Each structure stands twice: as C-alpha cells, then as structure tokens.
XYZ file of C-alpha atoms in Angstrom:
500
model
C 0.000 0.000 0.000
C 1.147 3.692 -0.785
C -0.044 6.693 0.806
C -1.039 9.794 -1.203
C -1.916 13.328 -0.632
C -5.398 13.460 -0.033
C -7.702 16.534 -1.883
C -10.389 17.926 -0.357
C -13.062 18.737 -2.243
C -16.361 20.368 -1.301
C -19.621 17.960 -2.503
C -23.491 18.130 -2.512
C -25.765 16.987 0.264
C -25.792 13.034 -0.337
C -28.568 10.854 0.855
C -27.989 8.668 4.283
C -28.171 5.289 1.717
C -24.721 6.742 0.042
C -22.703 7.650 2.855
C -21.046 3.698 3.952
C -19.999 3.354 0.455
C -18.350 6.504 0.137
C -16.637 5.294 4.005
C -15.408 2.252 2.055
C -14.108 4.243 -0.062
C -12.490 6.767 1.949
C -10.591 3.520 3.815
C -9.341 2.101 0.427
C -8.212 5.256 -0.903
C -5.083 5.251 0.749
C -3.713 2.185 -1.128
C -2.911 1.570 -4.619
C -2.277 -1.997 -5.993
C 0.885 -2.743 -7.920
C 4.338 -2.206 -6.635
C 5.816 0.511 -5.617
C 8.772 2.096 -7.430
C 12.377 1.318 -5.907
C 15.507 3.288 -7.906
C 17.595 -0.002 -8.651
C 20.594 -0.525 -5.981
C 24.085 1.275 -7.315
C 26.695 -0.996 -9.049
C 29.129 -2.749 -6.533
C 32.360 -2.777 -8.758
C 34.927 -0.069 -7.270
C 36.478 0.788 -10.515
C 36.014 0.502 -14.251
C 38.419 -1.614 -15.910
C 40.133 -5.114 -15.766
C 43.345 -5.699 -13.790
C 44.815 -2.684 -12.504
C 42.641 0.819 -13.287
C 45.425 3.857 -14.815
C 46.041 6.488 -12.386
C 49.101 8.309 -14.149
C 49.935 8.435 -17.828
C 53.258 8.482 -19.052
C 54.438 11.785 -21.136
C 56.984 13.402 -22.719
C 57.663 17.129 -24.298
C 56.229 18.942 -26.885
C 52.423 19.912 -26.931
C 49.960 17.620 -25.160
C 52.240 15.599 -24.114
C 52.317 15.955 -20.357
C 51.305 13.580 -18.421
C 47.555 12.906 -17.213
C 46.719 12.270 -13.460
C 43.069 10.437 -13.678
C 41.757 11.837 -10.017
C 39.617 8.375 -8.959
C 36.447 9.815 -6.984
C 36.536 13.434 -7.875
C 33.964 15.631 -8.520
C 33.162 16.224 -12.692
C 34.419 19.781 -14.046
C 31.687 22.158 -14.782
C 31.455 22.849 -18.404
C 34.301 20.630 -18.764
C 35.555 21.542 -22.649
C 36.510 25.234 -21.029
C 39.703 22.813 -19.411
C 41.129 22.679 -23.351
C 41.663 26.214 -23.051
C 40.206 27.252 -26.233
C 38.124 30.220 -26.416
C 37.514 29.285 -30.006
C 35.974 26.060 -29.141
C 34.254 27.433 -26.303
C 32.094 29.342 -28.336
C 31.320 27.018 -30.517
C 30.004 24.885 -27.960
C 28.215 27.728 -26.189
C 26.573 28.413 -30.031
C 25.448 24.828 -30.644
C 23.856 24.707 -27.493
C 21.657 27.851 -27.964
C 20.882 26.852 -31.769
C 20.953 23.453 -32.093
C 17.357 22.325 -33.574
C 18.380 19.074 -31.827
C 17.931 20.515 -28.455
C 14.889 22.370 -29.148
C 13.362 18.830 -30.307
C 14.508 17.536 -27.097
C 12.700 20.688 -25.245
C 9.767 20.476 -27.221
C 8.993 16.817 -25.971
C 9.578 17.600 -22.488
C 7.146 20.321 -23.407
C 5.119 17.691 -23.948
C 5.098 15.676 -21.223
C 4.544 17.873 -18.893
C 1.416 19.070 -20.389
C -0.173 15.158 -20.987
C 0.579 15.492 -17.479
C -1.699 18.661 -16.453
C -4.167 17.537 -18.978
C -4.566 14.146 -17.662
C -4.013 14.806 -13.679
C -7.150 17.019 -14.120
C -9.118 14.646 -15.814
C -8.137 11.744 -13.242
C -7.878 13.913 -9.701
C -10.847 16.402 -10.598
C -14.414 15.822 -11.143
C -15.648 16.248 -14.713
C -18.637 18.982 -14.941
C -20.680 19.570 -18.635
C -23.050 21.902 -19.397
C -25.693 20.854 -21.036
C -28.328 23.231 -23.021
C -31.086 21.671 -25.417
C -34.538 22.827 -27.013
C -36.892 19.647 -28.387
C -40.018 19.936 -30.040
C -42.185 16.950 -28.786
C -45.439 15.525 -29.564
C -47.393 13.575 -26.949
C -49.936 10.411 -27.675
C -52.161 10.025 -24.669
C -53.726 6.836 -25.793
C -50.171 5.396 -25.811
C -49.920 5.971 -22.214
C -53.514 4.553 -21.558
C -55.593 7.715 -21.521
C -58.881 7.642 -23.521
C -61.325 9.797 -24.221
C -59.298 13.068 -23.588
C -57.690 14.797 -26.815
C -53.756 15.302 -27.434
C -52.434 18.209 -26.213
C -50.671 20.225 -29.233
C -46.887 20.027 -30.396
C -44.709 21.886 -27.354
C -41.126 23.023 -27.330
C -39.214 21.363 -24.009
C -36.340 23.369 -23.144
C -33.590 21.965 -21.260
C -30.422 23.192 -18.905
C -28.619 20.755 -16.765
C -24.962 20.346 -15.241
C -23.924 16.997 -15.292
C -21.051 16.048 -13.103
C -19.019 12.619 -12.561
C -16.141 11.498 -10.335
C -14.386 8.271 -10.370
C -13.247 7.468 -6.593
C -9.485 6.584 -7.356
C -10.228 3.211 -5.130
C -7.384 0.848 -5.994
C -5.058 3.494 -7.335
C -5.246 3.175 -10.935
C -5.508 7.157 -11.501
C -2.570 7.073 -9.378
C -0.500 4.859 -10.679
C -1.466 6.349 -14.391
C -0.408 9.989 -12.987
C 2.662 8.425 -11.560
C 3.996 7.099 -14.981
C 3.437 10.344 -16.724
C 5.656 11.849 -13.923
C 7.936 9.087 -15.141
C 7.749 10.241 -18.324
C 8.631 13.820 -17.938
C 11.486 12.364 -15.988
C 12.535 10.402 -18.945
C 12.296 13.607 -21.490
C 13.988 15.660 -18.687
C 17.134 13.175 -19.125
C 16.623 13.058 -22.997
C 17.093 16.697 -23.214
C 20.121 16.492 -20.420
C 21.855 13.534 -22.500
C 21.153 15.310 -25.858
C 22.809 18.478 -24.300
C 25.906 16.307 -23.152
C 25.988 14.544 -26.465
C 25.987 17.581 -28.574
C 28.954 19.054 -25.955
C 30.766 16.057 -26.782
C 30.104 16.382 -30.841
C 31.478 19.694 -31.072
C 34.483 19.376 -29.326
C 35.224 16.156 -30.891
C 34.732 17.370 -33.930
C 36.816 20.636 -33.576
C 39.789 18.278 -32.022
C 39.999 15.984 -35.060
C 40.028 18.986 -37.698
C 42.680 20.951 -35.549
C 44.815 17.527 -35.786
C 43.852 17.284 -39.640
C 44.547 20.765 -40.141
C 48.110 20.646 -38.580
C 48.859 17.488 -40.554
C 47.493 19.764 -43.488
C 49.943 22.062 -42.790
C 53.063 19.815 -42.500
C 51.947 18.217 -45.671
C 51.727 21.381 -47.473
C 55.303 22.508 -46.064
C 56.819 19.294 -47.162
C 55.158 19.568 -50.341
C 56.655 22.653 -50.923
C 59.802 21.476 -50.269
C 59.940 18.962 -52.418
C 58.752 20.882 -55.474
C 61.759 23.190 -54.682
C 64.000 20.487 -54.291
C 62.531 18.976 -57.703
C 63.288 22.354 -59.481
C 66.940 22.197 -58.028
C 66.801 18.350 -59.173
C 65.918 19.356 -63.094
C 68.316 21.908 -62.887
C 71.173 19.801 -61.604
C 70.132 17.097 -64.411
C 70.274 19.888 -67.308
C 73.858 20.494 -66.780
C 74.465 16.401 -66.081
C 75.050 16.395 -62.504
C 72.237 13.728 -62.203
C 70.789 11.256 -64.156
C 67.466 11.498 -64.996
C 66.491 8.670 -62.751
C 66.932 10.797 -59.939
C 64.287 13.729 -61.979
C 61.942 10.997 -61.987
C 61.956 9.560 -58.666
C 61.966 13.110 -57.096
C 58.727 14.067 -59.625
C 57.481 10.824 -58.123
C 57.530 11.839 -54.512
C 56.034 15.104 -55.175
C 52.897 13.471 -56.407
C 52.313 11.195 -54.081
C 52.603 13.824 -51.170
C 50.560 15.921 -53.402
C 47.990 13.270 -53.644
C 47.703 12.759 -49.945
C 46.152 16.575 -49.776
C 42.645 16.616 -51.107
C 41.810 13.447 -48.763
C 43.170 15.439 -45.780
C 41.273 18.582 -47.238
C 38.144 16.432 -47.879
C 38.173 15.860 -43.648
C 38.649 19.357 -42.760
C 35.421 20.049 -45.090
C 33.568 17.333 -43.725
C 34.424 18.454 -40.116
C 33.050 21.982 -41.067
C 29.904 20.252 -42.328
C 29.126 18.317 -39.053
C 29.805 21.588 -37.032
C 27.869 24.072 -38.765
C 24.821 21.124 -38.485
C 25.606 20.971 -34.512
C 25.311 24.572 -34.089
C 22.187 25.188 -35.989
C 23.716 26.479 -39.582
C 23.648 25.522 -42.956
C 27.429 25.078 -44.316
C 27.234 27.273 -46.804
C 26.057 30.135 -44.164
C 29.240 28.467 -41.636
C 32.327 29.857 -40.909
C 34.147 27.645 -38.838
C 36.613 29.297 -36.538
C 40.896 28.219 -37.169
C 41.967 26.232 -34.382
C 45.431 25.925 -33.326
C 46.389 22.523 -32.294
C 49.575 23.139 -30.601
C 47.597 25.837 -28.622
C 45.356 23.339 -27.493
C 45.741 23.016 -23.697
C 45.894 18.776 -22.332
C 44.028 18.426 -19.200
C 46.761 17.079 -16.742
C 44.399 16.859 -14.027
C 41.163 14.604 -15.191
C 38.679 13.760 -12.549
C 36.887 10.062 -12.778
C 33.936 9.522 -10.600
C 33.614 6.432 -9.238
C 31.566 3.665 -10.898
C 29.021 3.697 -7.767
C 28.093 7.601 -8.951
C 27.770 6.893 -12.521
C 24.402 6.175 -12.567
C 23.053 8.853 -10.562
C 25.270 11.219 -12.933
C 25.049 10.028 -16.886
C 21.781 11.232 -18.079
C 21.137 8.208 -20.328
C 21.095 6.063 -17.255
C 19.059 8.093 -15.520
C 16.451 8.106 -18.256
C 16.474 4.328 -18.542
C 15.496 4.226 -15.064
C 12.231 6.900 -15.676
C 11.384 4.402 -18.275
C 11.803 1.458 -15.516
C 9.656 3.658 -13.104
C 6.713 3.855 -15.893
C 7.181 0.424 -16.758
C 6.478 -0.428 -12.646
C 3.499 1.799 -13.152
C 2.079 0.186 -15.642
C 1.911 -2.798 -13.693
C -0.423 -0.698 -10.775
C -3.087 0.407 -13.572
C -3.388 -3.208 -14.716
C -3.423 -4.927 -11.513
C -6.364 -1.910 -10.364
C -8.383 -2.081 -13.385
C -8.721 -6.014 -12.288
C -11.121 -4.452 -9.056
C -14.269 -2.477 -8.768
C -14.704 0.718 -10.075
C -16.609 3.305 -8.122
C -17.895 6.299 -9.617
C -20.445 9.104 -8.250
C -22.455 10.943 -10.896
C -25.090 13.362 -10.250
C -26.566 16.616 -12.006
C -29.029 19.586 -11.460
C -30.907 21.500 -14.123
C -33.841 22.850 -15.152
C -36.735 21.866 -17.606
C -39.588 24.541 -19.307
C -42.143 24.777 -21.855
C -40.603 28.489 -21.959
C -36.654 29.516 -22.839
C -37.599 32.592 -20.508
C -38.681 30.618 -17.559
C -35.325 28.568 -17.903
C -33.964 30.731 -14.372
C -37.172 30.181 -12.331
C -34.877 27.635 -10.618
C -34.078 23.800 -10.403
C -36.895 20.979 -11.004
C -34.913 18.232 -11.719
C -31.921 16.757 -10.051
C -30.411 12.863 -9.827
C -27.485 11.739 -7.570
C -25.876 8.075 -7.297
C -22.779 5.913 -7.160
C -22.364 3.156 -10.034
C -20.405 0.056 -9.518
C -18.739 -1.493 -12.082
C -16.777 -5.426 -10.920
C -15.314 -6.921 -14.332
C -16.662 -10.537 -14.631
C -15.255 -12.366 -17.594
C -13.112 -10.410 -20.380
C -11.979 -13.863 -21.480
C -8.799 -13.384 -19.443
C -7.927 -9.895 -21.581
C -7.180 -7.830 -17.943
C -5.189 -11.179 -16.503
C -3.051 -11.288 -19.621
C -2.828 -7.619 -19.869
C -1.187 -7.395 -16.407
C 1.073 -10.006 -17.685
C 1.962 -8.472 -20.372
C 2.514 -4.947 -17.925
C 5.097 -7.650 -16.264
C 7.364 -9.174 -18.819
C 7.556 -4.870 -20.129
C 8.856 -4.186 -16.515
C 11.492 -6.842 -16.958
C 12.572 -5.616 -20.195
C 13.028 -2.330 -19.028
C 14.717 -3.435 -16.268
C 17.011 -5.811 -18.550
C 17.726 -2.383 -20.647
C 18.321 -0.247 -17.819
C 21.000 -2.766 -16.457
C 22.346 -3.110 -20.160
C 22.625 0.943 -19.948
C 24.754 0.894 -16.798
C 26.942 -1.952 -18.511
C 27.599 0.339 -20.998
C 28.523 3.507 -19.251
C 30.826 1.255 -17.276
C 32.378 0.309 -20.496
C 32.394 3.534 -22.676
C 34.576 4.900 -19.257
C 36.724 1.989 -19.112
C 37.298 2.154 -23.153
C 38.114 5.473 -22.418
C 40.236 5.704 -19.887
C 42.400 2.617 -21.576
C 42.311 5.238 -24.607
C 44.009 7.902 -22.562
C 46.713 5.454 -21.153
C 47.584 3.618 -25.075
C 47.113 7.654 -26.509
C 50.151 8.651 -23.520
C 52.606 5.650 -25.127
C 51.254 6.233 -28.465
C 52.662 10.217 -28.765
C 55.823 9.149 -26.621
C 56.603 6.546 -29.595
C 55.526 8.463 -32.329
C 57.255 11.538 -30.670
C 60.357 9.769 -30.580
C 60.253 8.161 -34.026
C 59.210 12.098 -35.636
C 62.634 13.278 -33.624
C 64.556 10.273 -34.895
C 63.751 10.890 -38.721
C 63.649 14.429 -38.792
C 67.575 14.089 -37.280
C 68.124 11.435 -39.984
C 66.639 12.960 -42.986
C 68.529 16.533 -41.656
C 72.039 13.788 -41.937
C 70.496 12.341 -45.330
C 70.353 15.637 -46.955
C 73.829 16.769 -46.328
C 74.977 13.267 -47.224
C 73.553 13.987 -50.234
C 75.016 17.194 -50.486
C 78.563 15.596 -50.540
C 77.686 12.751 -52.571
C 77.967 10.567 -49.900
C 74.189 8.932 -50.484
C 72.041 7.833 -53.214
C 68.935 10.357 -54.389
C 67.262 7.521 -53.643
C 67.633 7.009 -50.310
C 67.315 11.010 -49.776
C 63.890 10.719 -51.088
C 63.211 7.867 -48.597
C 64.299 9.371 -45.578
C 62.463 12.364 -46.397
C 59.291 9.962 -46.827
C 60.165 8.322 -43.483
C 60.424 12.145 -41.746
C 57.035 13.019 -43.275
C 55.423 10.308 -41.978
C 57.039 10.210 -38.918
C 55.301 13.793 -38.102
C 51.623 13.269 -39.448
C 51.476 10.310 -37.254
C 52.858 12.691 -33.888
C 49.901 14.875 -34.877
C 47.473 12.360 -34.818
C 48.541 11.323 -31.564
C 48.528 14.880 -29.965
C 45.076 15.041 -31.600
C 43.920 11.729 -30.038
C 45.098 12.333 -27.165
C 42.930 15.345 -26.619
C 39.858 13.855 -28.033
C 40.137 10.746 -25.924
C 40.001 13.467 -22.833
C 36.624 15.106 -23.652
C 35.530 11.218 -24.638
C 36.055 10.418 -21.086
C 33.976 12.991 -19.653
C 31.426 12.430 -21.731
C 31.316 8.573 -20.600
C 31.054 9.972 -16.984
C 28.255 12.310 -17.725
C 30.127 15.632 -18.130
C 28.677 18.100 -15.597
C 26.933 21.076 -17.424
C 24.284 23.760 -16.704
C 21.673 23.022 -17.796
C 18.618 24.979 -19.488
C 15.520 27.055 -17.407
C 13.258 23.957 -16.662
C 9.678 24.461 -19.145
C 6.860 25.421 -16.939
C-alpha cells in the first residue's frame, strides 16, 4: 500500500443510503495496488576496468604531451571543454547549445510531457462537470400511455439546462498509478534533453579536435610539399647540366605526387568536419564559418577527474532516463493490476426543464445523484493477460536499464584505456618524428657531398614526413580521448531554465 496526498473537495448533500460506500471508499483510498517504485541498488564494482585501473599516464615534451593524473572519486568539471583552453571552441560549444534544432526537439517533448501530465491529472484527480443546453419539439400520444377519451395536447417546445457532473473514486489506485507514470515520463524527457545536451557538448568538441589535428597534418603536408617541389626544381636543374641522371628527376617528380595526392583526402576531412559543425550549431554550411583552431595551442588536461563507478548512474543522463522508463514500466503494472477491481464512480446533475426559454432561471426541477459500480466478470482473461503483459515490459526495461549501466561502465573503461595507449602512443611516435627528422637533416647533407644515393634522400624524407603526421594524430587523439572520457562519466553542465 502507498499513501497519497489526499484533496479535499467540497460535494453536494448526499442521501444517508450513500454515505457507507463513500466510508469504504475513503478507507481504500489510501492504497494503490501494484508495486511501488524502488531506484535499482548502485553498481558494486569499485572501478572501471580489468586488472589494474590507470592512475598516471606516461608523457613526454612537446604539446599535449604531459602527463595525465586520472583523479579516482573526484567531482566532474563544470562545463568541462573550457579545461582545453580554447576560447575558439568554447564558443562554438556555447553556439550549438543555444541553436541546435536538436535541443529544441529535445525541449519540445519535455514540453510535452509535462502538459499530458496537467491535462490528464485534471481529468483523473478532478471531477468532470458539462453543461448541457437543449430545445426539443415533442409531440405527446395520450392513448399510448392509456388515456382515452381526452384529446392530445398540441406540439410543445421542451427546453432543457442541466450540469452533469461525474467522479471516479481513485479506489485501488489506478488514476494514481497512471499519474505516476506520466511523472515518469517527464522524468525520462527531462534526461533526454540532459543527455542530448551532453551529447551535442561532446560532438562539437570532438569534432573541432579531429580537424585541428587534420589541419596541422594539413599544414606539415603542405610545407613538405613545398619542399619537395623546390627540391625537384633544383633536381631538373642539376640534371640539365648532367650532374644527375634522370632517374633521380623521376623519382623526385614521383615523390612530389604522391605527397601531393595525400592533400585533397586530408582537405576532404577538414570540409567534412566543417559540415558536421555548422549542423551541430544550428547552420547551414554554406552560411558556416568555422573558426581556425590551433592545435599546438590546445591546452591537455593534466588533471582529469573520474567519478567512481558507484556515482555513474546517478550522474550520466542516459542512465538516468532508462530508469524513468523502468519507473513507468512499474506503473504500468499498478493500472493493470487496479483495473482487475471495482470501479466506483459518483455521478449526479441539477438542471432545469420549461415549456418556456424565458422561464429557464425560475430555478431547479430536476436533479439525480448516485454511485455506479462497475466489478469486471469475464473479459476472457484480456485484464489477466494484460497485467502479464505490464510484467514481462517491466522486466525488459529493467534488462535495458542494467544493459545501460553496462555500458557507461564500459564507454569509461574504453576510455580511460584510450588515454593510457594515446600517452605511449605520442611518446613513440614523438620519438620516431625526432629520430627521422635528425636522420633525414644527416640524409640531406649526405647527399650534399655525394655521400648517399637520391634515392635514399627521397626515402628518408618519406620516413620524416610520416614520422610527423602520425605525432599529430597522436597529440590530436590524445585530446579527443580526454573530452571522450567525460562524456562517458556524464560531463557536468548547466543546464537549461526547466519548461513550466
């Protein structure tokens, strides 16, 4: 049994005959069948991943490559893409989530709720009143009623105003429990519009990461490019007056298209990456100028706070919604298990009735009051099976809420396994970019001297250009697996004015 707020409400006189019913009623009121909503027990596990969970990261020098200290139990950063220190990004996160038609779709449906909500908790906690006005033109037969002998009265126009009123007496809770999931419900739309909020966050400044790191290998490419188109002039030049063979014309023509051809693929991303963020923050891409992001500027979050796996569910919106829809689902069940009981309703109405529309306010002459019972008897097992049915939907959505927690355990363990590989990653590829830039430097004065082959200049420079796209991919990961992580935790963000 659950106890609710009780509503007074004033009623009309009732007749002695009515008054142990409505007693009965009054007793059962307090309880409501079907079970009563408990938010499902935390997770037990003390961390997120298998064998030992990262603390530290390694790191090395050069931009983002400090290392990260993952802060086990401490509290989310608010607004937590400010900590890349990009005012740049910032406001492009701050625009998406003012004109993103994504969010005002979420806002709209909570919109929604709410007011199936205030439509329906009148409907269900309120008596229902109609006014009713009617004119009839009516012919009576007194011989049909046994009267002989006596002629018909004329045709006569009846004229008719009544208020009709009804109340269901919420017995067994079914009005209740119905109320109770649309509650639910508005929860659930409340955490849509939270998890779309924290989704779109986590769009943007993914998406700006990944073009800064394009864009810097852009660069590079472009600079080495250059380069080699200069050193192919020198090359044709050298080979005019027979200080090379042509051989070496060809192969250096060679590497200057293939770097060349490596550009529009790299430009292709950048374009794409404008695409997706001019969608995210409400703009066509034609109308979107996407702002130039520095990636070396870029600041890496040393400190990163991790909340502990016992919060996450309390914290990651998506969770939290699967759990509104586990608290209608439990609902449910109460409105099928009451609408297996009586039904108690109380109906009554007042009005007037006159041969004349102008003697309609000479006061009441007709009135009714009563209380109908209604006891299903045989639906051939439709409410039984419909219960049922409410059931085997509470264990899915308790199945799906469970599979939700699962995996927000895992995105944060993914992610925080991504921030320890992304630490070793850069200090490799850091270390091989150092090691071939040194050895194509050597290579080229080698050359220079005629100590080498053109051949092997061409593939140390290869080897050097490589060497550096893949550093900036790193130092682009690295800062993209960062805001991944937080948004696996639930990022902590203001949120918008709550619809009233």
């Amino acid at each position: 049994m659950r106890v609710s707020r009780h509503v007074h409400r004033q009623r009309p006189a009732l007749s002695a005959s009515l008054w142990p019913a409505l007693a009965l009623s009054a007793t059962l009121a307090a309880c409501a069948v079907g079970p009563d909503f408990h938010p499902p027990a935390p997770t037990s596990v003390v961390q997120y991943t298998t064998g030992a969970q990262p603390s530290v990261t390694t790191g090395t020098d050069g931009a983002q490559g400090a290392a990260q200290t993952l802060l086990a139990g401490e509290d989310m950063p608010s607004r937590w893409w400010t900590r890349f220190g990009s005012p740049a990004l910032n406001a492009l996160v701050e625009q998406a989530l003012a004109d993103s038609p994504t969010l005002r779709q979420a806002e709209a449906k909570l919109r929604q709720a709410q007011e199936d909500y205030r439509a329906q908790a009148g409907a269900r906690l309120l008596p229902s009143a109609d006014l009713k006005l009617s004119g009839t033109r009516e012919q009576v037969d007194l011989e049909s009623f046994g009267i002989i002998g006596v002629p018909n009265p004329g045709p006569f126009t009846l004229y008719n105003a009544s208020v009709n009123i009804s109340y269901t007496l919420d017995v067994f809770g079914a009005n209740r429990r119905a109320l109770e999931g649309l509650a639910a419900q508005i929860d659930y739309q409340r955490f849509e519009a939270q998890a779309a909020r924290l989704s779109l966050a986590g769009n943007v400044v993914t998406a700006a990461l990944r073009q800064a790191s394009a864009r810097a290998q852009l660069s590079a490419l472009e600079g080495m490019a250059s380069a080699q188109r200069a050193q192919l002039d020198i090359t044709r030049s050298r080979q005019r007056v027979g200080g090379v063979a042509t051989l070496d014309v060809e192969n250096q023509a060679a590497l200057v298209a293939q770097t060349e051809a490596q550009l529009p693929a790299l430009r292709l991303q950048i374009a794409q990456y404008d695409h997706q963020l001019a969608r995210l923050t409400g703009q066509a891409p034609g109308a979107f100028t996407s702002p130039v992001i520095d990636l070396n500027s870029l600041q890496l979050p040393q400190a990163v706070p991790v909340s502990l796996p016992s919060t996450l569910a309390r914290r990651r919106p998506d969770i939290l919604a699967a759990e509104a829809l586990l608290h209608k689902a439990s609902a449910d069940v109460g409105v099928a298990s009451a609408n297996l009981y009586p039904q108690f309703t109380l109906s009554g109405s007042f009005g007037t009735q006159r041969m004349r529309m102008a003697d309609l306010g000479n006061g009441i002459n007709i009135w009714s009051i009563g209380m109908n019972l209604l006891q299903p008897l045989f639906r051939g097992g439709e409410l039984r099976a419909q219960r049922r049915s409410a059931i085997a939907a509470y264990d899915a959505a308790l199945a799906s809420y469970q599979d939700t927690v699962l995996l927000g355990l895992a995105q944060v363990a993914d992610a925080m396994r991504a921030l320890e590989a992304d630490a070793n990653t850069l200090i490799a590829r850091d270390d091989a970019a150092r090691r071939t830039e040194a050895a194509f430097r050597i290579a080229s004065e080698r050359y220079r001297v005629g100590g080498i082959s053109h051949l092997s200049l061409l593939d140390a420079q290869r080897q050097a250009l490589d060497a550096t796209r893949a550093r900036l991919d790193a130092q682009g990961a690295r800062l993209a697996d960062t805001a991944a992580l937080w948004q696996a935790l639930g990022g902590a963000m203001a949120e918008p004015p709550t619809p009233q």
